């Protein structure tokens, strides 16, 4: 199939998390990130089966959205006893990145909040000093990146339309980066091939020196959003699949597409394609 004939993935629409308790997982997002509860529901048998997780039928779901009102959501699925793995140490989806208006102001807001742990304080990116980012562990140990994009980057990235804006990058990590990129080769999206740079939070999570190089590349999506694929070091592990359910923690990412389908990537990450009509 020619590149021009390949289907193209659209923008990020949602990130789904499996958490042990909804209030503890979501209240800090509302109180400190300005996110809003937009829906309360339970997974139907039809929806849970479509997700490949029939055992989750009946589970409570709380959906949050940014204060901007953009239709990019966080779905939290309550599964009693769910134990998310330590961040950045297992294969699959590992980080959710939000575009923000003031990353230093957000860091000050979160500094004394027990629900959030800053693991990488705000810093300018080496290649793009007009971009400042920080890394945080959320209420259930989920890894969150917060990024402020200043003028002059030359990058077509989503803008922050509220203090903490939409999800604009999702990050998967795995042992075989070539296989991870190969899983997306059937789509016509542009890519940035892997480069190796120090990623201090990955090194810290895996007991490596901070200057350790980690390869990573990008799948470019619509609306200034992206999928980042990271090559993980030896010692990281695959998540043990549980038949009929979703993995605890960051479980699935939904993107706009020309069909409804759930695919599994090269690191085991679940990608939901959501059909959108004009």
mmCIF file of C-alpha atoms in Angstrom:
data_model
loop_
_atom_site.group_PDB
_atom_site.id
_atom_site.type_symbol
_atom_site.label_atom_id
_atom_site.label_comp_id
_atom_site.label_asym_id
_atom_site.label_seq_id
_atom_site.Cartn_x
_atom_site.Cartn_y
_atom_site.Cartn_z
ATOM 1 C CA UNK A 1 0.000 0.000 0.000
ATOM 2 C CA UNK A 2 1.350 3.441 -0.933
ATOM 3 C CA UNK A 3 1.827 5.919 1.885
ATOM 4 C CA UNK A 4 -0.868 8.133 0.347
ATOM 5 C CA UNK A 5 -3.358 5.260 0.547
ATOM 6 C CA UNK A 6 -2.793 4.456 4.196
ATOM 7 C CA UNK A 7 -5.407 5.557 6.746
ATOM 8 C CA UNK A 8 -4.331 8.424 8.980
ATOM 9 C CA UNK A 9 -4.818 8.552 12.726
ATOM 10 C CA UNK A 10 -6.508 11.698 14.004
ATOM 11 C CA UNK A 11 -6.118 13.559 17.276
ATOM 12 C CA UNK A 12 -6.098 12.124 20.778
ATOM 13 C CA UNK A 13 -9.632 11.830 22.164
ATOM 14 C CA UNK A 14 -9.241 10.122 25.555
ATOM 15 C CA UNK A 15 -6.984 8.312 27.987
ATOM 16 C CA UNK A 16 -8.462 5.545 30.153
ATOM 17 C CA UNK A 17 -7.095 4.626 33.564
ATOM 18 C CA UNK A 18 -7.946 1.640 35.757
ATOM 19 C CA UNK A 19 -7.880 2.773 39.398
ATOM 20 C CA UNK A 20 -8.854 1.227 42.743
ATOM 21 C CA UNK A 21 -11.179 4.034 43.889
ATOM 22 C CA UNK A 22 -12.733 6.870 41.921
ATOM 23 C CA UNK A 23 -12.819 9.674 44.463
ATOM 24 C CA UNK A 24 -9.160 9.351 45.455
ATOM 25 C CA UNK A 25 -8.108 9.087 41.813
ATOM 26 C CA UNK A 26 -10.106 12.002 40.420
ATOM 27 C CA UNK A 27 -10.732 14.614 43.122
ATOM 28 C CA UNK A 28 -7.144 15.985 42.935
ATOM 29 C CA UNK A 29 -7.538 16.552 39.187
ATOM 30 C CA UNK A 30 -10.623 18.647 39.874
ATOM 31 C CA UNK A 31 -9.214 20.546 42.856
ATOM 32 C CA UNK A 32 -5.723 21.288 41.589
ATOM 33 C CA UNK A 33 -5.692 20.864 37.797
ATOM 34 C CA UNK A 34 -9.009 22.556 37.138
ATOM 35 C CA UNK A 35 -10.474 19.510 35.404
ATOM 36 C CA UNK A 36 -14.241 19.035 35.521
ATOM 37 C CA UNK A 37 -16.429 15.976 35.965
ATOM 38 C CA UNK A 38 -18.367 15.672 32.709
ATOM 39 C CA UNK A 39 -19.978 12.239 33.143
ATOM 40 C CA UNK A 40 -20.645 9.462 35.639
ATOM 41 C CA UNK A 41 -21.577 6.061 34.268
ATOM 42 C CA UNK A 42 -21.065 2.312 34.407
ATOM 43 C CA UNK A 43 -19.522 0.177 31.722
ATOM 44 C CA UNK A 44 -22.185 -1.636 29.781
ATOM 45 C CA UNK A 45 -21.702 -5.200 28.628
ATOM 46 C CA UNK A 46 -21.526 -3.958 25.038
ATOM 47 C CA UNK A 47 -18.851 -1.353 25.791
ATOM 48 C CA UNK A 48 -16.734 -3.625 27.984
ATOM 49 C CA UNK A 49 -16.857 -6.361 25.339
ATOM 50 C CA UNK A 50 -15.832 -3.881 22.635
ATOM 51 C CA UNK A 51 -12.848 -2.942 24.794
ATOM 52 C CA UNK A 52 -11.857 -6.583 25.049
ATOM 53 C CA UNK A 53 -12.561 -6.425 28.766
ATOM 54 C CA UNK A 54 -15.915 -8.162 29.424
ATOM 55 C CA UNK A 55 -15.010 -8.684 33.083
ATOM 56 C CA UNK A 56 -15.304 -4.912 33.594
ATOM 57 C CA UNK A 57 -19.023 -4.792 32.787
ATOM 58 C CA UNK A 58 -20.791 -2.837 35.518
ATOM 59 C CA UNK A 59 -17.680 -1.015 36.737
ATOM 60 C CA UNK A 60 -18.166 2.625 37.680
ATOM 61 C CA UNK A 61 -16.597 5.213 35.350
ATOM 62 C CA UNK A 62 -15.932 8.901 36.011
ATOM 63 C CA UNK A 63 -15.018 11.076 33.024
ATOM 64 C CA UNK A 64 -13.103 14.328 33.398
ATOM 65 C CA UNK A 65 -12.421 17.081 30.872
ATOM 66 C CA UNK A 66 -10.323 20.257 30.842
ATOM 67 C CA UNK A 67 -11.782 23.590 31.913
ATOM 68 C CA UNK A 68 -11.461 24.729 28.286
ATOM 69 C CA UNK A 69 -14.340 22.409 27.391
ATOM 70 C CA UNK A 70 -12.339 20.632 24.684
ATOM 71 C CA UNK A 71 -13.624 17.137 23.965
ATOM 72 C CA UNK A 72 -10.480 15.338 25.115
ATOM 73 C CA UNK A 73 -11.270 13.228 28.149
ATOM 74 C CA UNK A 74 -9.822 11.230 31.000
ATOM 75 C CA UNK A 75 -11.844 8.094 31.778
ATOM 76 C CA UNK A 76 -11.262 6.575 35.220
ATOM 77 C CA UNK A 77 -12.568 3.023 35.631
ATOM 78 C CA UNK A 78 -12.970 1.771 39.197
ATOM 79 C CA UNK A 79 -11.714 -1.773 39.802
ATOM 80 C CA UNK A 80 -11.398 -2.709 43.464
ATOM 81 C CA UNK A 81 -7.934 -3.983 44.276
ATOM 82 C CA UNK A 82 -6.314 -2.626 41.097
ATOM 83 C CA UNK A 83 -2.612 -2.004 41.691
ATOM 84 C CA UNK A 84 -0.997 0.192 39.020
ATOM 85 C CA UNK A 85 2.650 -0.743 38.334
ATOM 86 C CA UNK A 86 5.494 1.598 39.312
ATOM 87 C CA UNK A 87 5.681 4.367 36.738
ATOM 88 C CA UNK A 88 8.128 4.057 33.828
ATOM 89 C CA UNK A 89 9.203 0.493 34.647
ATOM 90 C CA UNK A 90 6.820 -1.680 32.595
ATOM 91 C CA UNK A 91 5.931 -1.950 28.927
ATOM 92 C CA UNK A 92 2.855 -0.308 27.475
ATOM 93 C CA UNK A 93 1.334 3.122 28.076
ATOM 94 C CA UNK A 94 3.389 4.967 30.666
ATOM 95 C CA UNK A 95 2.785 8.724 30.611
ATOM 96 C CA UNK A 96 0.054 11.231 29.798
ATOM 97 C CA UNK A 97 1.228 14.695 28.756
ATOM 98 C CA UNK A 98 -0.851 17.855 29.141
ATOM 99 C CA UNK A 99 -0.224 21.244 27.600
ATOM 100 C CA UNK A 100 -0.346 23.994 30.257
ATOM 101 C CA UNK A 101 -0.218 27.786 30.369
ATOM 102 C CA UNK A 102 2.211 28.200 33.283
ATOM 103 C CA UNK A 103 4.229 25.155 34.276
ATOM 104 C CA UNK A 104 6.118 26.976 37.046
ATOM 105 C CA UNK A 105 2.862 28.230 38.528
ATOM 106 C CA UNK A 106 1.479 24.698 38.399
ATOM 107 C CA UNK A 107 4.584 23.360 40.131
ATOM 108 C CA UNK A 108 4.065 25.833 42.951
ATOM 109 C CA UNK A 109 0.421 24.784 43.209
ATOM 110 C CA UNK A 110 1.307 21.076 43.437
ATOM 111 C CA UNK A 111 4.420 21.404 45.636
ATOM 112 C CA UNK A 112 2.669 20.767 48.943
ATOM 113 C CA UNK A 113 -0.152 18.579 47.705
ATOM 114 C CA UNK A 114 0.157 14.970 48.894
ATOM 115 C CA UNK A 115 -1.794 13.670 45.886
ATOM 116 C CA UNK A 116 0.970 14.727 43.466
ATOM 117 C CA UNK A 117 4.703 14.068 43.603
ATOM 118 C CA UNK A 118 6.984 16.117 41.381
ATOM 119 C CA UNK A 119 9.677 13.765 40.059
ATOM 120 C CA UNK A 120 11.097 16.188 37.498
ATOM 121 C CA UNK A 121 10.825 19.910 38.338
ATOM 122 C CA UNK A 122 10.159 22.459 35.577
ATOM 123 C CA UNK A 123 13.057 22.732 33.159
ATOM 124 C CA UNK A 124 13.586 24.005 29.642
ATOM 125 C CA UNK A 125 14.171 21.418 26.946
ATOM 126 C CA UNK A 126 17.708 21.323 25.572
ATOM 127 C CA UNK A 127 16.639 21.303 21.905
ATOM 128 C CA UNK A 128 13.729 23.725 22.407
ATOM 129 C CA UNK A 129 14.470 26.099 25.316
ATOM 130 C CA UNK A 130 11.155 27.912 24.764
ATOM 131 C CA UNK A 131 9.422 24.707 25.934
ATOM 132 C CA UNK A 132 9.373 24.036 29.683
ATOM 133 C CA UNK A 133 8.162 20.770 31.152
ATOM 134 C CA UNK A 134 7.871 18.909 34.421
ATOM 135 C CA UNK A 135 7.052 15.321 35.362
ATOM 136 C CA UNK A 136 4.706 14.325 38.172
ATOM 137 C CA UNK A 137 3.249 11.204 39.745
ATOM 138 C CA UNK A 138 -0.510 11.457 40.137
ATOM 139 C CA UNK A 139 -2.862 10.214 42.869
ATOM 140 C CA UNK A 140 -2.585 6.534 41.826
ATOM 141 C CA UNK A 141 1.067 6.669 40.823
ATOM 142 C CA UNK A 142 0.299 7.472 37.177
ATOM 143 C CA UNK A 143 3.000 9.446 35.378
ATOM 144 C CA UNK A 144 1.903 12.873 34.146
ATOM 145 C CA UNK A 145 3.936 15.314 32.061
ATOM 146 C CA UNK A 146 2.998 19.014 32.041
ATOM 147 C CA UNK A 147 4.406 21.131 29.219
ATOM 148 C CA UNK A 148 4.335 24.852 28.498
ATOM 149 C CA UNK A 149 5.049 25.741 24.883
ATOM 150 C CA UNK A 150 6.424 29.249 24.420
ATOM 151 C CA UNK A 151 6.602 31.167 21.145
ATOM 152 C CA UNK A 152 9.276 30.385 18.614
ATOM 153 C CA UNK A 153 9.384 26.602 18.826
ATOM 154 C CA UNK A 154 8.388 26.180 15.189
ATOM 155 C CA UNK A 155 6.404 23.113 16.257
ATOM 156 C CA UNK A 156 2.715 22.715 15.444
ATOM 157 C CA UNK A 157 1.624 21.661 18.925
ATOM 158 C CA UNK A 158 -1.748 21.903 20.632
ATOM 159 C CA UNK A 159 -2.208 25.118 22.601
ATOM 160 C CA UNK A 160 -3.253 25.392 26.225
ATOM 161 C CA UNK A 161 -6.763 26.846 26.247
ATOM 162 C CA UNK A 162 -7.041 26.603 30.042
ATOM 163 C CA UNK A 163 -4.518 26.649 32.895
ATOM 164 C CA UNK A 164 -4.118 22.883 32.475
ATOM 165 C CA UNK A 165 -5.225 22.088 28.971
ATOM 166 C CA UNK A 166 -5.863 18.980 26.939
ATOM 167 C CA UNK A 167 -3.815 15.825 26.660
ATOM 168 C CA UNK A 168 -1.576 16.332 23.647
ATOM 169 C CA UNK A 169 1.011 13.549 23.910
ATOM 170 C CA UNK A 170 0.722 9.966 25.129
ATOM 171 C CA UNK A 171 3.828 7.898 25.797
ATOM 172 C CA UNK A 172 4.347 4.158 25.440
ATOM 173 C CA UNK A 173 7.538 2.378 26.465
ATOM 174 C CA UNK A 174 8.866 -1.018 25.471
ATOM 175 C CA UNK A 175 11.952 -3.133 24.978
ATOM 176 C CA UNK A 176 11.871 -3.268 21.158
ATOM 177 C CA UNK A 177 11.502 0.205 19.685
ATOM 178 C CA UNK A 178 11.656 -1.069 16.094
ATOM 179 C CA UNK A 179 8.705 -3.368 16.735
ATOM 180 C CA UNK A 180 6.813 -0.509 18.356
ATOM 181 C CA UNK A 181 7.198 1.683 15.281
ATOM 182 C CA UNK A 182 6.354 -1.248 13.011
ATOM 183 C CA UNK A 183 2.949 -1.552 14.714
ATOM 184 C CA UNK A 184 2.055 1.903 13.348
ATOM 185 C CA UNK A 185 3.521 1.375 9.867
ATOM 186 C CA UNK A 186 0.094 0.680 8.384
ATOM 187 C CA UNK A 187 -0.930 4.284 9.004
ATOM 188 C CA UNK A 188 0.054 7.255 6.896
ATOM 189 C CA UNK A 189 1.017 9.541 9.780
ATOM 190 C CA UNK A 190 4.360 11.302 9.635
ATOM 191 C CA UNK A 191 6.970 10.160 12.124
ATOM 192 C CA UNK A 192 10.075 11.514 13.788
ATOM 193 C CA UNK A 193 12.626 8.678 13.881
ATOM 194 C CA UNK A 194 14.192 7.787 17.215
ATOM 195 C CA UNK A 195 16.926 9.860 18.805
ATOM 196 C CA UNK A 196 18.720 9.032 22.052
ATOM 197 C CA UNK A 197 18.817 11.610 24.840
ATOM 198 C CA UNK A 198 18.977 11.547 28.640
ATOM 199 C CA UNK A 199 15.508 11.110 30.154
ATOM 200 C CA UNK A 200 16.143 11.539 33.837
ATOM 201 C CA UNK A 201 12.793 10.283 35.091
ATOM 202 C CA UNK A 202 13.197 6.984 33.203
ATOM 203 C CA UNK A 203 16.734 6.607 34.542
ATOM 204 C CA UNK A 204 15.643 7.372 38.111
ATOM 205 C CA UNK A 205 12.741 4.919 37.946
ATOM 206 C CA UNK A 206 15.070 2.152 36.803
ATOM 207 C CA UNK A 207 18.091 2.838 39.011
ATOM 208 C CA UNK A 208 20.307 4.133 36.195
ATOM 209 C CA UNK A 209 22.707 7.085 36.084
ATOM 210 C CA UNK A 210 20.910 10.312 35.130
ATOM 211 C CA UNK A 211 23.019 10.771 31.991
ATOM 212 C CA UNK A 212 21.889 7.386 30.553
ATOM 213 C CA UNK A 213 20.629 7.764 26.993
ATOM 214 C CA UNK A 214 17.152 6.492 26.090
ATOM 215 C CA UNK A 215 15.892 6.292 22.478
ATOM 216 C CA UNK A 216 12.514 7.798 21.628
ATOM 217 C CA UNK A 217 10.579 8.874 18.550
ATOM 218 C CA UNK A 218 7.180 10.238 17.558
ATOM 219 C CA UNK A 219 4.056 9.349 15.620
ATOM 220 C CA UNK A 220 2.495 12.679 14.597
ATOM 221 C CA UNK A 221 -1.279 12.895 14.916
ATOM 222 C CA UNK A 222 -3.796 15.604 14.039
ATOM 223 C CA UNK A 223 -4.516 18.750 16.095
ATOM 224 C CA UNK A 224 -0.953 19.121 17.344
ATOM 225 C CA UNK A 225 -1.035 15.805 19.210
ATOM 226 C CA UNK A 226 1.399 12.892 19.136
ATOM 227 C CA UNK A 227 2.214 9.391 20.281
ATOM 228 C CA UNK A 228 5.713 9.122 21.729
ATOM 229 C CA UNK A 229 7.400 5.721 21.637
ATOM 230 C CA UNK A 230 10.235 5.150 24.117
ATOM 231 C CA UNK A 231 12.794 2.370 24.117
ATOM 232 C CA UNK A 232 13.038 1.058 27.668
ATOM 233 C CA UNK A 233 16.211 -0.289 29.278
ATOM 234 C CA UNK A 234 16.910 -3.904 30.280
ATOM 235 C CA UNK A 235 15.239 -4.761 33.557
ATOM 236 C CA UNK A 236 11.896 -3.273 32.596
ATOM 237 C CA UNK A 237 9.202 -5.867 32.130
ATOM 238 C CA UNK A 238 6.079 -6.645 30.190
ATOM 239 C CA UNK A 239 2.809 -6.315 32.071
ATOM 240 C CA UNK A 240 1.196 -9.639 32.805
ATOM 241 C CA UNK A 241 -2.043 -9.739 30.803
ATOM 242 C CA UNK A 242 -5.255 -10.571 32.628
ATOM 243 C CA UNK A 243 -7.874 -12.111 30.363
ATOM 244 C CA UNK A 244 -11.107 -10.143 30.181
ATOM 245 C CA UNK A 245 -9.905 -6.926 31.779
ATOM 246 C CA UNK A 246 -7.590 -3.943 31.261
ATOM 247 C CA UNK A 247 -4.197 -3.372 32.859
ATOM 248 C CA UNK A 248 -4.172 -1.234 36.029
ATOM 249 C CA UNK A 249 -3.006 2.339 35.623
ATOM 250 C CA UNK A 250 -2.828 3.975 32.200
ATOM 251 C CA UNK A 251 -4.714 1.334 30.252
ATOM 252 C CA UNK A 252 -5.845 2.614 26.861
ATOM 253 C CA UNK A 253 -5.622 5.621 24.549
ATOM 254 C CA UNK A 254 -8.398 6.623 22.149
ATOM 255 C CA UNK A 255 -7.712 8.507 18.897
ATOM 256 C CA UNK A 256 -9.919 9.724 16.065
ATOM 257 C CA UNK A 257 -9.921 7.439 13.020
ATOM 258 C CA UNK A 258 -11.972 6.203 10.089
ATOM 259 C CA UNK A 259 -13.167 3.056 11.872
ATOM 260 C CA UNK A 260 -13.987 1.619 15.288
ATOM 261 C CA UNK A 261 -11.290 -0.809 16.351
ATOM 262 C CA UNK A 262 -8.981 -1.673 19.239
ATOM 263 C CA UNK A 263 -5.411 -2.512 18.341
ATOM 264 C CA UNK A 264 -2.464 -3.690 20.423
ATOM 265 C CA UNK A 265 0.871 -1.998 19.795
ATOM 266 C CA UNK A 266 4.371 -3.400 19.840
ATOM 267 C CA UNK A 267 4.775 -2.857 23.592
ATOM 268 C CA UNK A 268 1.327 -4.229 24.406
ATOM 269 C CA UNK A 269 -0.304 -0.781 24.516
ATOM 270 C CA UNK A 270 -4.009 -0.691 23.706
ATOM 271 C CA UNK A 271 -5.003 1.889 21.092
ATOM 272 C CA UNK A 272 -8.693 2.502 20.480
ATOM 273 C CA UNK A 273 -9.651 3.887 17.087
ATOM 274 C CA UNK A 274 -12.843 5.940 17.289
ATOM 275 C CA UNK A 275 -14.768 6.589 14.097
ATOM 276 C CA UNK A 276 -15.614 10.244 13.582
ATOM 277 C CA UNK A 277 -17.883 11.541 10.852
ATOM 278 C CA UNK A 278 -17.650 14.942 9.265
#
